[in-house]
Short mmCIF file of C-alpha atoms and ligand atoms in Angstrom, two decimals:
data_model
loop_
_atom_site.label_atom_id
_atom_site.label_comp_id
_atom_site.label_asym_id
_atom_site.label_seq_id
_atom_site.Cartn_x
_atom_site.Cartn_y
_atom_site.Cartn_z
CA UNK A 14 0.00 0.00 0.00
CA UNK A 15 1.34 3.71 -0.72
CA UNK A 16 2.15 5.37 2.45
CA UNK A 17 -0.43 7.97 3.46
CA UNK A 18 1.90 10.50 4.94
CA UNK A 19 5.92 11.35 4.42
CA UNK A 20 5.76 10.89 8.33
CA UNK A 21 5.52 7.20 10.48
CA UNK A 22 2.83 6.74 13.97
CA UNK A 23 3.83 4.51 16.08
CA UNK A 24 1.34 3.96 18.84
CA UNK A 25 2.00 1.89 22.59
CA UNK A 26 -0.58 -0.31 24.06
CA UNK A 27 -1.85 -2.85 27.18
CA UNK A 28 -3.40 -3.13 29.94
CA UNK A 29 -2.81 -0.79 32.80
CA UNK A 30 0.78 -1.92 34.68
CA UNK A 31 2.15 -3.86 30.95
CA UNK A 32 5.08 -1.46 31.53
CA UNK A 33 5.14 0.64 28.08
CA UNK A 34 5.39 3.54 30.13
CA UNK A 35 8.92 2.61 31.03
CA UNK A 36 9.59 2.13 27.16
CA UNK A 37 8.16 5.11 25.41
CA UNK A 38 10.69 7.27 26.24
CA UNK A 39 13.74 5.54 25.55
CA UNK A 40 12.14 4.11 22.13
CA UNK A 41 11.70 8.28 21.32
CA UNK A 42 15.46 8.46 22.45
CA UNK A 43 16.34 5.45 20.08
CA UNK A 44 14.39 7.02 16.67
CA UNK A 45 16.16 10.18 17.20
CA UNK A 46 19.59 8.09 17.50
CA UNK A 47 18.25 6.21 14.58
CA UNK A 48 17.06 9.11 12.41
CA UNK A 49 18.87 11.90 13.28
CA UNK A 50 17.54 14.39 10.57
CA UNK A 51 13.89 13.30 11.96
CA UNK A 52 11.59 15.27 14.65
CA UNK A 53 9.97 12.95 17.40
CA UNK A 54 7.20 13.62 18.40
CA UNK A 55 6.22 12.20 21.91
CA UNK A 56 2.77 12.65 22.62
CA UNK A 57 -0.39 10.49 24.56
CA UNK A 58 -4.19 9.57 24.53
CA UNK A 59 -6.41 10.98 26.22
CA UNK A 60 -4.42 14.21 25.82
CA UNK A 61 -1.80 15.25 23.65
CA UNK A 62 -3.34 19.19 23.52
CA UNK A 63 -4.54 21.49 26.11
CA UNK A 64 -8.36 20.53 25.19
CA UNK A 65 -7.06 16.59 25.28
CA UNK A 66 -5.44 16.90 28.77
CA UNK A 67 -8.43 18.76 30.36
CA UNK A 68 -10.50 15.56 28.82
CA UNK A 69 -8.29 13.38 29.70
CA UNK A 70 -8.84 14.66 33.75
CA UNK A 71 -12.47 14.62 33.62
CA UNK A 72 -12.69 11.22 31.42
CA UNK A 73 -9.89 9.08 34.34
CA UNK A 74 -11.42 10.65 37.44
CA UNK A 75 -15.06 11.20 36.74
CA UNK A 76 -17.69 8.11 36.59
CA UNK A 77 -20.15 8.68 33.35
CA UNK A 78 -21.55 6.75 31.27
CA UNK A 79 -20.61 4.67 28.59
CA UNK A 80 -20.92 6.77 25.51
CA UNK A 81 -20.43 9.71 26.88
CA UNK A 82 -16.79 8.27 27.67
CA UNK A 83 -16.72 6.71 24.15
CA UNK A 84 -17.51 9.96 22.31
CA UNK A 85 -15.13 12.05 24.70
CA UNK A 86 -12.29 9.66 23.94
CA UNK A 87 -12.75 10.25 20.11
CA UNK A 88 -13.34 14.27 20.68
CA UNK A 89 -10.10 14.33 22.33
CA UNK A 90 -8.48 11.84 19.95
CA UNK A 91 -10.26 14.50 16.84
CA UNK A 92 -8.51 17.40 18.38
CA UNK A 93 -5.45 15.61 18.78
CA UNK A 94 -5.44 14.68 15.31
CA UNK A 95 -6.24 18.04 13.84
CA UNK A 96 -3.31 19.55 16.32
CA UNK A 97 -0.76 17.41 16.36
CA UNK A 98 -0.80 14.24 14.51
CA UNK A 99 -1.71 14.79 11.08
CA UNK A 100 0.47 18.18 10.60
CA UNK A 101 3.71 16.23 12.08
CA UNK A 102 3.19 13.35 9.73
CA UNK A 103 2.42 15.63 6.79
CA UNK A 104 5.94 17.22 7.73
CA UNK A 105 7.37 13.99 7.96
CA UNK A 106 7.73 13.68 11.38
CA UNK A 107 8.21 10.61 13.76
CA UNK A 108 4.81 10.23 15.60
CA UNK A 109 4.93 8.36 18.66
CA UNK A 110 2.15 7.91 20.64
CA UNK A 111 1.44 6.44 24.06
CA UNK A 112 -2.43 5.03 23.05
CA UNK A 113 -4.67 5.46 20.37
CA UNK A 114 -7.83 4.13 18.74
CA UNK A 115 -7.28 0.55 19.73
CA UNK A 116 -7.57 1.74 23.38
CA UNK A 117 -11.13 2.74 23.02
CA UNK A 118 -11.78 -0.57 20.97
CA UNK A 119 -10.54 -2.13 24.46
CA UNK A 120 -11.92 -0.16 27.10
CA UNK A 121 -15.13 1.00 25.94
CA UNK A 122 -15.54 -2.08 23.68
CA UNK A 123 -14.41 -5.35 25.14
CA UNK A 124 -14.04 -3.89 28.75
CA UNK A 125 -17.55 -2.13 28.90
CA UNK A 126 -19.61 -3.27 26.20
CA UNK A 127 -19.97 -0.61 23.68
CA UNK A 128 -20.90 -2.31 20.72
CA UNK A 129 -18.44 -2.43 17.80
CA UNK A 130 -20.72 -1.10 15.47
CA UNK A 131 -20.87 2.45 17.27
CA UNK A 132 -16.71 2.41 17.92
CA UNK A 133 -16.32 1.87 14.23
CA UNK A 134 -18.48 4.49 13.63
CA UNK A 135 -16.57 6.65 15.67
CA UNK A 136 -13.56 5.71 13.95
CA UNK A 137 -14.50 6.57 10.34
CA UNK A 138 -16.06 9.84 11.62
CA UNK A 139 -12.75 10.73 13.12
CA UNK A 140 -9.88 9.20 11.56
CA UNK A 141 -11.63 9.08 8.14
CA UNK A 142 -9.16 11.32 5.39
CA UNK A 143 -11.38 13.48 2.34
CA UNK A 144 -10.09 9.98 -0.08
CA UNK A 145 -12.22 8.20 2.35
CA UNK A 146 -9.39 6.02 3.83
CA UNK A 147 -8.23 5.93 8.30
CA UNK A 148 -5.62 7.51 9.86
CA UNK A 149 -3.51 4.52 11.34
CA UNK A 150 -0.72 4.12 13.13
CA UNK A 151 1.85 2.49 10.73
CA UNK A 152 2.98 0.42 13.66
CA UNK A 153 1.33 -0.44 17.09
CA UNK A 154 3.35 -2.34 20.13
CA UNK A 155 1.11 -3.78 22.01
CA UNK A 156 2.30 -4.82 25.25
CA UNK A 157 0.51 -8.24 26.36
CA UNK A 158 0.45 -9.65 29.47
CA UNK A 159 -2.12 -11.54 32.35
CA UNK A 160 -4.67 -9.17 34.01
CA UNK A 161 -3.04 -10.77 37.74
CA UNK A 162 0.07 -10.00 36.86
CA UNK A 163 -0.33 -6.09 35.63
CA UNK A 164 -2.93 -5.71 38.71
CA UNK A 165 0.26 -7.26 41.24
CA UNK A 166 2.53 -4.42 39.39
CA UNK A 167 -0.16 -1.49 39.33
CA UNK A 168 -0.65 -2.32 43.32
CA UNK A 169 3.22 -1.42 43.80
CA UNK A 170 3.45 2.08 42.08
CA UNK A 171 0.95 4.58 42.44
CA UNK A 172 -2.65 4.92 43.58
CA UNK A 173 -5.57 3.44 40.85
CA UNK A 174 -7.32 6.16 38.84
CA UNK A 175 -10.99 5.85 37.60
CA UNK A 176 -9.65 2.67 35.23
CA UNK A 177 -7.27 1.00 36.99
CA UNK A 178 -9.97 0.65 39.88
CA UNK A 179 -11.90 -1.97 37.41
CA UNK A 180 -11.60 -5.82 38.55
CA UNK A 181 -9.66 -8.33 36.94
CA UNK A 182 -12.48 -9.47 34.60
CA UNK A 183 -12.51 -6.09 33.03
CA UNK A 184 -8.78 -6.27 32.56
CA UNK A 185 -8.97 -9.77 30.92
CA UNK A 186 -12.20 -8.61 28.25
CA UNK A 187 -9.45 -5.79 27.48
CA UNK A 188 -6.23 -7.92 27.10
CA UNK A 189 -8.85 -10.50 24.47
CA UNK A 190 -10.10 -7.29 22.61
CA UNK A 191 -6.64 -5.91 22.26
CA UNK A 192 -5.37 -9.57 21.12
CA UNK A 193 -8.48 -9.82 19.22
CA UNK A 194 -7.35 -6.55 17.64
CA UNK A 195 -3.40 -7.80 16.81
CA UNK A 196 -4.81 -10.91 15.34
CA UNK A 197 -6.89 -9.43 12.73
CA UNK A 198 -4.18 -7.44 11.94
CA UNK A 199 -0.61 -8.61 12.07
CA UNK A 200 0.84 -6.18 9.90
CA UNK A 201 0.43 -3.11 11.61
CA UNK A 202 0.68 -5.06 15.40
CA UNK A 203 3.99 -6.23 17.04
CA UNK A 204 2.48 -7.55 20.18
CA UNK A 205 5.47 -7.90 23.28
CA UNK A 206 5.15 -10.31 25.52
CA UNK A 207 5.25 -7.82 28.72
CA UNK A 208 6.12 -10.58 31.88
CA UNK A 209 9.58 -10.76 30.52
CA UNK A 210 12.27 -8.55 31.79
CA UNK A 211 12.72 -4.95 30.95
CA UNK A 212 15.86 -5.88 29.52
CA UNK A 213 14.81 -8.63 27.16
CA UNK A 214 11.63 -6.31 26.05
CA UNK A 215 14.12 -3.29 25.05
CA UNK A 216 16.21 -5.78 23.06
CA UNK A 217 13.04 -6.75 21.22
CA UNK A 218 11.88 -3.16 20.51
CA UNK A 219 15.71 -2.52 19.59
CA UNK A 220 15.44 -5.29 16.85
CA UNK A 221 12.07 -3.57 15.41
CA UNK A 222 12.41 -2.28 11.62
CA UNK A 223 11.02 1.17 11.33
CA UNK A 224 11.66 1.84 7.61
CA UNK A 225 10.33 5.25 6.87
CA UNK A 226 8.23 6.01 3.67
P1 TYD B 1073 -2.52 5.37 30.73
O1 TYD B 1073 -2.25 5.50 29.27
O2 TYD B 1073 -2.35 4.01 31.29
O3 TYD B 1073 -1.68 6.45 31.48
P2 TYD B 1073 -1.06 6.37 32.94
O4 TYD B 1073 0.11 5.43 32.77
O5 TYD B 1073 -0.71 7.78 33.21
O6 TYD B 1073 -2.14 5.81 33.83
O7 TYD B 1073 -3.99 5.90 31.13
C1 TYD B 1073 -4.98 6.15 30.27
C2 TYD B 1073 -6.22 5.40 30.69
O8 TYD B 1073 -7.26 5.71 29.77
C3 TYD B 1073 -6.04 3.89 30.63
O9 TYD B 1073 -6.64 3.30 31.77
C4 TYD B 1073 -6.83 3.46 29.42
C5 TYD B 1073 -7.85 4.53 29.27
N1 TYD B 1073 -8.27 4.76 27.86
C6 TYD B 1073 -9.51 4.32 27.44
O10 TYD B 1073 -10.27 3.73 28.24
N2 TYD B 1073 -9.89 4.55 26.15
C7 TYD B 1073 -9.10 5.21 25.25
O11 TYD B 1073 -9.48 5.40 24.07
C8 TYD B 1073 -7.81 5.65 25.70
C9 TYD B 1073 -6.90 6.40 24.75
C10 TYD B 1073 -7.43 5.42 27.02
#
């Protein structure tokens, strides 16, 4: 397929405590290394713009219901896109992004039961281009690992927001939507098995082939 944009998105996802938070920011340190004549652009869902951020407060403290979440997740992500994604890929840029769509497919799908008809929906409404095709990231990471395991690691490091409150069966329905998700489309998903070490994860990220357009 012809490459949309001049720029690459990479995006990082998992389940609360799979540990791509201690990733992102050395991956943005190793595309820089890798392309030095390349601007990174390090940036996160729900947020990633003033309007984004002040979203993302009200949508991981404040209990609402379902599609209001859903369709606050996509006005954020709409906004985000307007500001900052699509004008740093159009300028070639290195997008990387910690979350995106497949998130909401997660959460507000297979987590809490929003039906896939209304997320795909709010997909094409907000990631559909004039020539009718998505905005995608050209590569997602997902970061796999049991729903005991990221809730033991979650317990140790900071207090739970409005998510990371949910039981363990909402963490599994999100780990099988995101796998779901890498399944149907193994091109665009490297999925990381996230119980190994730090140290053998990096080495696998290392080893990834980001060949720009
Ligand atoms: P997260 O990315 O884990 O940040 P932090 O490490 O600071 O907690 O938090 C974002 C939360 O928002 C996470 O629990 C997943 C949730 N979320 C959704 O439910 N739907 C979405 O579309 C997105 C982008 C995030």
């Amino acid at each position: 397929m012809t490459a949309l944009y001049p720029g690459y998105f990479v995006s990082f996802e998992g389940i609360d405590g799979a540990g791509k938070s201690t990733h992102i920011p050395a991956f943005c340190q190793l595309m820089r290394e890798l392309h030095p004549s390349l601007e990174v652009v390090e940036t996160r869902e729900p947020g990633g713009t003033s309007l984004g951020e002040k979203l993302r407060s009200l949508l991981l403290d404040a209990p609402m219901n379902l599609e209001t979440e859903a369709l606050l997740m996509f006005a954020a992500r709409r906004e985000h896109i307007a500001q900052v994604i699509e004008p740093a890929l159009l300028a070639g840029k290195i997008v990387i992004s910690d979350r995106f769509t497949d998130a909401s497919f997660a959460y507000q799908g297979g987590g809490r039961g929003l039906s896939l008809d209304k997320l795909n929906g709010l997909e094409r409404w907000v990631q559909g281009r004039e020539d009718g095709v998505l905005l995608q990231p050209n590569l997602t990471i997902l970061f796999d690992l049991p729903g005991v395991v990221a809730q033991e690691r979650r317990s140790k490091v900071r207090a739970p927001d409005k998510f990371e409150k949910m039981d363990l069966a909402f963490f599994e329905k999100v780990r099988q939507e995101y796998l779901r998700r890498a399944k149907a489309d193994p091109q665009r998903f490297h999925v990381v098995d996230a119980t190994q070490t730090p140290e053998v994860i990096w080495q696998d990220l290392q080893s990834l082939n980001i060949s720009m357009p």
